[in-house]
mmCIF file of C-alpha atoms in Angstrom:
data_model
loop_
_atom_site.group_PDB
_atom_site.id
_atom_site.type_symbol
_atom_site.label_atom_id
_atom_site.label_comp_id
_atom_site.label_asym_id
_atom_site.label_seq_id
_atom_site.Cartn_x
_atom_site.Cartn_y
_atom_site.Cartn_z
ATOM 1 C CA ARG A 1 -4.453 -10.853 -5.205
ATOM 2 C CA LYS A 2 -7.744 -10.553 -7.060
ATOM 3 C CA GLU A 3 -10.220 -13.367 -6.561
ATOM 4 C CA VAL A 4 -10.554 -13.932 -10.302
ATOM 5 C CA GLU A 5 -7.916 -12.690 -12.721
ATOM 6 C CA GLN A 6 -7.850 -12.523 -16.483
ATOM 7 C CA ASP A 7 -5.448 -11.080 -19.001
ATOM 8 C CA PRO A 8 -7.378 -8.073 -20.336
ATOM 9 C CA GLY A 9 -5.856 -8.427 -23.814
ATOM 10 C CA PRO A 10 -6.721 -7.528 -26.445
ATOM 11 C CA PHE A 11 -5.820 -10.719 -28.233
ATOM 12 C CA ASN A 12 -5.573 -9.916 -31.940
ATOM 13 C CA VAL A 13 -6.006 -13.147 -33.862
ATOM 14 C CA PRO A 14 -6.370 -13.849 -37.591
ATOM 15 C CA GLU A 15 -9.556 -15.503 -38.738
ATOM 16 C CA GLY A 16 -9.268 -19.291 -38.703
ATOM 17 C CA ALA A 17 -6.602 -19.405 -36.021
ATOM 18 C CA THR A 18 -6.836 -21.080 -32.645
ATOM 19 C CA VAL A 19 -6.739 -18.935 -29.539
ATOM 20 C CA ALA A 20 -6.692 -19.795 -25.867
ATOM 21 C CA PHE A 21 -6.837 -17.801 -22.702
ATOM 22 C CA ASN A 22 -6.788 -18.596 -19.032
ATOM 23 C CA CYS A 23 -8.416 -17.356 -15.894
ATOM 24 C CA THR A 24 -6.983 -17.879 -12.422
ATOM 25 C CA TYR A 25 -8.989 -17.979 -9.224
ATOM 26 C CA SER A 26 -7.919 -17.685 -5.620
ATOM 27 C CA ASN A 27 -10.476 -19.751 -3.692
ATOM 28 C CA SER A 28 -9.592 -23.415 -3.852
ATOM 29 C CA ALA A 29 -13.068 -24.301 -2.547
ATOM 30 C CA SER A 30 -14.775 -22.936 -5.662
ATOM 31 C CA GLN A 31 -17.085 -25.488 -7.214
ATOM 32 C CA SER A 32 -18.640 -23.935 -10.289
ATOM 33 C CA PHE A 33 -17.036 -22.186 -13.201
ATOM 34 C CA PHE A 34 -18.404 -20.497 -16.272
ATOM 35 C CA TRP A 35 -17.383 -18.610 -19.366
ATOM 36 C CA TYR A 36 -19.589 -15.764 -20.505
ATOM 37 C CA ARG A 37 -19.320 -13.739 -23.650
ATOM 38 C CA GLN A 38 -19.994 -10.010 -23.703
ATOM 39 C CA ASP A 39 -20.315 -8.025 -26.888
ATOM 40 C CA CYS A 40 -19.563 -4.327 -26.849
ATOM 41 C CA ARG A 41 -22.179 -2.401 -24.867
ATOM 42 C CA LYS A 42 -24.305 -5.512 -24.405
ATOM 43 C CA GLU A 43 -25.142 -7.794 -21.520
ATOM 44 C CA PRO A 44 -23.046 -10.906 -20.774
ATOM 45 C CA LYS A 45 -24.383 -14.153 -22.168
ATOM 46 C CA LEU A 46 -23.509 -17.623 -20.994
ATOM 47 C CA LEU A 47 -21.056 -19.319 -23.339
ATOM 48 C CA MET A 48 -20.473 -22.510 -21.416
ATOM 49 C CA SER A 49 -20.117 -24.033 -17.998
ATOM 50 C CA VAL A 50 -16.774 -25.610 -17.151
ATOM 51 C CA TYR A 51 -16.853 -29.168 -15.854
ATOM 52 C CA SER A 52 -14.115 -30.953 -13.961
ATOM 53 C CA SER A 53 -13.462 -33.338 -16.834
ATOM 54 C CA GLY A 54 -13.392 -30.543 -19.394
ATOM 55 C CA ASN A 55 -16.068 -29.997 -21.969
ATOM 56 C CA GLU A 56 -16.457 -29.069 -25.566
ATOM 57 C CA ASP A 57 -19.160 -27.228 -27.468
ATOM 58 C CA GLY A 58 -18.453 -27.036 -31.161
ATOM 59 C CA ARG A 59 -15.342 -24.956 -31.651
ATOM 60 C CA PHE A 60 -15.107 -24.084 -27.960
ATOM 61 C CA THR A 61 -13.332 -26.165 -25.339
ATOM 62 C CA ALA A 62 -13.256 -25.333 -21.641
ATOM 63 C CA GLN A 63 -10.953 -26.952 -19.135
ATOM 64 C CA LEU A 64 -10.450 -26.781 -15.395
ATOM 65 C CA ASN A 65 -7.160 -27.253 -13.612
ATOM 66 C CA ARG A 66 -7.902 -27.460 -9.894
ATOM 67 C CA ALA A 67 -4.309 -28.044 -8.854
ATOM 68 C CA SER A 68 -3.169 -24.787 -10.402
ATOM 69 C CA GLN A 69 -6.517 -23.057 -9.885
ATOM 70 C CA TYR A 70 -7.256 -21.901 -13.379
ATOM 71 C CA ILE A 71 -9.766 -22.464 -16.113
ATOM 72 C CA SER A 72 -9.126 -22.101 -19.802
ATOM 73 C CA LEU A 73 -11.082 -21.438 -22.953
ATOM 74 C CA LEU A 74 -9.884 -22.612 -26.336
ATOM 75 C CA ILE A 75 -11.480 -21.394 -29.560
ATOM 76 C CA ARG A 76 -10.657 -23.266 -32.749
ATOM 77 C CA ASP A 77 -11.148 -22.033 -36.298
ATOM 78 C CA SER A 78 -11.964 -18.562 -35.012
ATOM 79 C CA LYS A 79 -14.633 -16.524 -36.784
ATOM 80 C CA LEU A 80 -15.025 -12.784 -37.084
ATOM 81 C CA SER A 81 -18.160 -13.154 -34.970
ATOM 82 C CA ASP A 82 -16.080 -14.504 -32.090
ATOM 83 C CA SER A 83 -14.798 -10.982 -31.456
ATOM 84 C CA ALA A 84 -16.013 -10.110 -27.982
ATOM 85 C CA THR A 85 -14.911 -9.931 -24.381
ATOM 86 C CA TYR A 86 -14.833 -13.276 -22.598
ATOM 87 C CA LEU A 87 -15.659 -13.200 -18.903
ATOM 88 C CA CYS A 88 -14.543 -15.857 -16.478
ATOM 89 C CA VAL A 89 -16.917 -16.504 -13.589
ATOM 90 C CA VAL A 90 -16.217 -18.480 -10.446
ATOM 91 C CA ASN A 91 -18.650 -19.562 -7.782
ATOM 92 C CA MET A 92 -17.476 -18.517 -4.322
ATOM 93 C CA GLY A 93 -20.171 -20.092 -2.187
ATOM 94 C CA TYR A 94 -23.283 -17.964 -2.365
ATOM 95 C CA GLN A 95 -22.278 -15.644 -5.169
ATOM 96 C CA LEU A 96 -20.466 -15.544 -8.449
ATOM 97 C CA ILE A 97 -17.220 -13.623 -8.770
ATOM 98 C CA TRP A 98 -16.543 -12.136 -12.173
ATOM 99 C CA GLY A 99 -13.270 -11.534 -13.909
ATOM 100 C CA ALA A 100 -12.802 -8.275 -15.771
ATOM 101 C CA GLY A 101 -12.700 -10.122 -19.076
ATOM 102 C CA THR A 102 -10.335 -10.847 -21.941
ATOM 103 C CA LYS A 103 -10.933 -8.922 -25.119
ATOM 104 C CA LEU A 104 -10.636 -10.917 -28.309
ATOM 105 C CA ILE A 105 -10.432 -9.342 -31.750
ATOM 106 C CA ILE A 106 -10.599 -11.605 -34.775
ATOM 107 C CA LYS A 107 -9.134 -10.020 -37.891
ATOM 108 C CA PRO A 108 -9.925 -10.997 -41.497
ATOM 109 C CA SER B 1 -39.304 -19.445 -21.948
ATOM 110 C CA GLN B 2 -37.951 -16.928 -19.505
ATOM 111 C CA THR B 3 -37.290 -13.327 -20.402
ATOM 112 C CA ILE B 4 -35.881 -10.452 -18.417
ATOM 113 C CA HIS B 5 -36.594 -6.811 -19.075
ATOM 114 C CA GLN B 6 -34.812 -3.706 -17.953
ATOM 115 C CA TRP B 7 -35.557 -0.092 -18.536
ATOM 116 C CA PRO B 8 -34.590 2.461 -19.462
ATOM 117 C CA ALA B 9 -31.810 1.425 -21.825
ATOM 118 C CA THR B 10 -29.876 4.642 -21.309
ATOM 119 C CA LEU B 11 -30.165 7.437 -18.813
ATOM 120 C CA VAL B 12 -28.387 10.729 -18.292
ATOM 121 C CA GLN B 13 -28.941 12.260 -14.880
ATOM 122 C CA PRO B 14 -27.515 15.256 -13.029
ATOM 123 C CA VAL B 15 -25.564 14.792 -9.813
ATOM 124 C CA GLY B 16 -27.894 14.832 -6.842
ATOM 125 C CA SER B 17 -30.948 13.654 -8.729
ATOM 126 C CA PRO B 18 -32.874 10.490 -7.768
ATOM 127 C CA LEU B 19 -32.707 7.220 -9.654
ATOM 128 C CA SER B 20 -35.079 4.354 -10.254
ATOM 129 C CA LEU B 21 -34.215 1.418 -12.500
ATOM 130 C CA GLU B 22 -36.655 -1.401 -12.971
ATOM 131 C CA CYS B 23 -36.179 -5.043 -13.830
ATOM 132 C CA THR B 24 -38.867 -7.645 -14.406
ATOM 133 C CA VAL B 25 -38.651 -11.334 -15.168
ATOM 134 C CA GLU B 26 -41.216 -13.418 -17.013
ATOM 135 C CA GLY B 27 -41.677 -17.130 -17.331
ATOM 136 C CA THR B 28 -40.377 -18.221 -13.950
ATOM 137 C CA SER B 29 -41.444 -18.143 -10.331
ATOM 138 C CA ASN B 30 -39.482 -17.167 -7.247
ATOM 139 C CA PRO B 31 -36.270 -16.388 -9.128
ATOM 140 C CA ASN B 32 -33.170 -15.144 -7.410
ATOM 141 C CA LEU B 33 -32.523 -11.621 -8.632
ATOM 142 C CA TYR B 34 -29.331 -9.609 -8.837
ATOM 143 C CA TRP B 35 -28.204 -6.072 -9.552
ATOM 144 C CA TYR B 36 -24.693 -5.615 -10.913
ATOM 145 C CA ARG B 37 -22.720 -2.587 -11.974
ATOM 146 C CA GLN B 38 -19.998 -2.708 -14.582
ATOM 147 C CA ALA B 39 -17.614 0.217 -14.871
ATOM 148 C CA ALA B 40 -15.809 0.715 -18.165
ATOM 149 C CA GLY B 41 -13.195 -2.004 -18.665
ATOM 150 C CA ARG B 42 -14.004 -3.634 -15.346
ATOM 151 C CA GLY B 43 -15.644 -6.811 -14.163
ATOM 152 C CA LEU B 44 -19.160 -7.034 -12.871
ATOM 153 C CA GLN B 45 -19.619 -5.859 -9.307
ATOM 154 C CA LEU B 46 -22.524 -7.385 -7.420
ATOM 155 C CA LEU B 47 -24.564 -4.657 -5.734
ATOM 156 C CA PHE B 48 -27.629 -6.465 -4.394
ATOM 157 C CA TYR B 49 -29.265 -9.839 -4.560
ATOM 158 C CA SER B 50 -32.645 -11.119 -3.503
ATOM 159 C CA VAL B 51 -33.925 -14.612 -2.835
ATOM 160 C CA GLY B 52 -37.539 -13.558 -2.328
ATOM 161 C CA ILE B 53 -40.027 -10.735 -1.971
ATOM 162 C CA GLY B 54 -38.790 -8.119 0.466
ATOM 163 C CA GLN B 55 -35.473 -9.950 0.979
ATOM 164 C CA ILE B 56 -32.511 -7.855 -0.094
ATOM 165 C CA SER B 57 -28.837 -8.431 0.600
ATOM 166 C CA SER B 58 -26.375 -5.651 -0.037
ATOM 167 C CA GLU B 59 -22.850 -6.464 -1.082
ATOM 168 C CA VAL B 60 -21.321 -3.025 -1.339
ATOM 169 C CA PRO B 61 -22.060 -0.054 0.943
ATOM 170 C CA GLN B 62 -23.083 2.874 -1.187
ATOM 171 C CA ASN B 63 -25.829 5.385 -1.787
ATOM 172 C CA LEU B 64 -27.903 2.873 -3.739
ATOM 173 C CA SER B 65 -30.755 0.731 -2.479
ATOM 174 C CA ALA B 66 -32.833 -2.080 -3.901
ATOM 175 C CA SER B 67 -36.357 -3.330 -3.389
ATOM 176 C CA ARG B 68 -38.373 -6.334 -4.471
ATOM 177 C CA PRO B 69 -42.023 -5.408 -4.180
ATOM 178 C CA GLN B 70 -43.197 -8.370 -6.255
ATOM 179 C CA ASP B 71 -41.836 -11.836 -6.971
ATOM 180 C CA ARG B 72 -40.515 -10.955 -10.400
ATOM 181 C CA GLN B 73 -39.771 -7.268 -9.970
ATOM 182 C CA PHE B 74 -36.495 -5.804 -8.770
ATOM 183 C CA ILE B 75 -35.883 -2.077 -8.433
ATOM 184 C CA LEU B 76 -32.622 -0.201 -7.969
ATOM 185 C CA SER B 77 -32.881 3.268 -6.485
ATOM 186 C CA SER B 78 -30.918 6.200 -5.253
ATOM 187 C CA LYS B 79 -32.029 9.374 -3.518
ATOM 188 C CA LYS B 80 -29.046 11.392 -4.717
ATOM 189 C CA LEU B 81 -26.781 10.268 -7.524
ATOM 190 C CA LEU B 82 -23.015 10.736 -7.408
ATOM 191 C CA LEU B 83 -20.663 11.044 -10.367
ATOM 192 C CA SER B 84 -19.208 7.682 -9.373
ATOM 193 C CA ASP B 85 -22.593 6.040 -9.907
ATOM 194 C CA SER B 86 -22.083 6.187 -13.663
ATOM 195 C CA GLY B 87 -21.844 2.765 -15.233
ATOM 196 C CA PHE B 88 -23.633 -0.091 -16.877
ATOM 197 C CA TYR B 89 -26.296 -1.563 -14.591
ATOM 198 C CA LEU B 90 -27.305 -5.118 -15.192
ATOM 199 C CA CYS B 91 -30.133 -7.099 -13.695
ATOM 200 C CA ALA B 92 -29.885 -10.876 -13.684
ATOM 201 C CA TRP B 93 -31.891 -13.833 -12.518
ATOM 202 C CA SER B 94 -31.123 -17.425 -11.635
ATOM 203 C CA GLU B 95 -33.057 -20.463 -10.529
ATOM 204 C CA TRP B 96 -31.288 -20.563 -7.182
ATOM 205 C CA THR B 97 -28.449 -18.780 -5.552
ATOM 206 C CA GLY B 98 -24.862 -19.343 -6.577
ATOM 207 C CA GLN B 99 -24.677 -22.693 -8.285
ATOM 208 C CA GLU B 100 -26.896 -22.085 -11.234
ATOM 209 C CA THR B 101 -26.044 -19.820 -14.103
ATOM 210 C CA GLN B 102 -27.308 -16.274 -14.238
ATOM 211 C CA TYR B 103 -29.155 -14.687 -17.135
ATOM 212 C CA PHE B 104 -28.942 -11.010 -17.783
ATOM 213 C CA GLY B 105 -31.248 -8.283 -18.924
ATOM 214 C CA PRO B 106 -30.111 -5.839 -21.624
ATOM 215 C CA GLY B 107 -28.781 -3.390 -19.048
ATOM 216 C CA THR B 108 -29.128 0.319 -18.381
ATOM 217 C CA ARG B 109 -26.294 2.626 -19.255
ATOM 218 C CA LEU B 110 -26.267 5.455 -16.693
ATOM 219 C CA LEU B 111 -24.275 8.627 -17.066
ATOM 220 C CA VAL B 112 -24.246 11.018 -14.147
ATOM 221 C CA LEU B 113 -23.112 14.529 -15.028
#
């Protein structure tokens, strides 16, 4: 089993819709979780950290489910500019473990 | 504010040739530095990280090496490139290892032919 797993997608979603995707992790001792966004042929950029109580940043909501060992990202009122690959990142002690990403395509 | 630079942006090299990629960080002191490789459609693979000058930890055995000659300079090298070395190389920095978020440079796209 991979340490961090994501559905590669692509998720094809109409503009304005709500989309959610999950990321599962294998190490129950993980303490820190992040979502990064990566545009095509660009470097990853931090989207948001994921807190135990869940957190929201505008149209984006991140949640952590420790019992089932997954984190989720919800995007409301999706925009064309949200098209990107979303990378899940989990802290495994001294380093971050990266998922391969979920590709999201927002269609007009 | 902090900025991170990488160069070159793209590189095409023949098999067996040497490699040197450079990364520099501005606006911070004693950062933790990282080299990642991302193959097409894959997640980021940590290659090396450094918590200080001259301190390098290798995560994956390979024909690559890294050096940190100065506090804010991180260099990725190879004496002889392999076809499998092709990929997107990303340098990142963080305030301290693990817990804090990492910030990436623009990356170098390497194609070995």
